[in-house]
Amino acid sequence: MLDAMDVMLYSFVLTNLILEFGMNTRTAGLLSSLTLVASAIGGFLFGLLADRVGRTRALMASILVYSLASAACGLSHSIPQLAFFRFLLVWAWR
């Protein structure tokens, strides 16, 4: 449920990001594609982490990284910063 909410909220905010950062649609599409790549990598890596340290600790680490990256997305000043923090945000939540 939270995965779908995150993707939907990002699609709502994307039009404002295009205006704020002066992005073209190609860059906006790249940021959206980055979300899908981060999702695949995060699902694999946090699955391995859950096998090694347990699901509870992996979930706590995931929530911590997600929270910090979410705040950092809101405070980013450039497209590369936003892309990096967005990657961390989606990577950690999967």
XYZ file of C-alpha atoms in Angstrom:
94
model
C 0.000 0.000 0.000
C 2.762 2.467 0.873
C 4.613 1.640 -2.341
C 1.590 2.594 -4.420
C 1.008 5.730 -2.341
C 4.614 6.828 -2.860
C 4.428 6.406 -6.636
C 1.055 8.154 -6.833
C 2.154 11.112 -4.705
C 5.295 11.479 -6.796
C 3.225 11.612 -9.985
C 1.090 14.380 -8.453
C 4.164 16.400 -7.445
C 6.004 15.861 -10.725
C 4.274 18.729 -12.548
C 5.322 21.134 -9.790
C 8.873 19.782 -9.876
C 9.056 20.387 -13.617
C 8.109 24.020 -13.062
C 10.301 24.527 -9.976
C 13.494 23.006 -11.362
C 12.886 23.914 -15.005
C 13.072 20.273 -16.054
C 12.104 18.978 -19.440
C 9.872 15.945 -19.797
C 12.857 13.738 -20.606
C 14.472 14.446 -17.237
C 11.140 13.938 -15.484
C 10.809 10.572 -17.213
C 14.332 9.656 -16.134
C 13.433 10.394 -12.517
C 10.366 8.178 -12.843
C 12.420 5.374 -14.399
C 14.955 5.722 -11.612
C 12.134 4.898 -9.220
C 11.552 1.537 -10.899
C 15.269 0.660 -10.967
C 15.660 1.575 -7.303
C 12.632 -0.535 -6.473
C 14.168 -3.643 -8.023
C 17.557 -3.119 -6.387
C 16.039 -2.312 -3.001
C 13.774 -5.337 -3.013
C 16.702 -7.621 -3.701
C 19.154 -6.053 -1.230
C 16.738 -5.625 1.659
C 15.552 -9.195 1.096
C 19.131 -10.372 1.534
C 19.527 -8.131 4.576
C 16.355 -9.560 6.100
C 17.739 -13.070 5.636
C 20.977 -12.142 7.400
C 19.843 -9.924 10.293
C 16.143 -10.699 10.533
C 13.028 -9.089 9.156
C 12.456 -6.800 12.123
C 15.886 -5.173 11.961
C 15.771 -4.933 8.174
C 12.372 -3.224 8.397
C 13.664 -0.791 11.034
C 16.647 0.057 8.827
C 14.335 0.462 5.850
C 12.042 2.857 7.736
C 15.014 4.894 8.990
C 16.532 5.303 5.523
C 13.093 6.021 4.030
C 12.395 8.745 6.601
C 15.745 10.467 6.154
C 15.632 10.249 2.364
C 12.056 11.554 2.313
C 13.063 14.617 4.309
C 16.107 15.094 2.096
C 13.908 14.981 -1.036
C 11.907 17.864 0.355
C 15.062 19.863 1.008
C 16.888 19.141 -2.258
C 18.036 22.139 -4.301
C 18.890 20.544 -7.644
C 17.816 17.755 -9.943
C 20.841 15.524 -9.165
C 20.186 15.887 -5.419
C 16.533 15.049 -5.926
C 17.425 12.038 -8.081
C 19.894 10.727 -5.489
C 17.538 11.127 -2.532
C 14.622 9.767 -4.539
C 16.720 6.705 -5.388
C 17.528 6.182 -1.708
C 13.905 6.685 -0.735
C 12.521 4.086 -3.109
C 15.482 1.735 -2.663
C 14.987 1.621 1.087
C 11.252 1.118 0.998
C 11.236 -1.925 -1.241
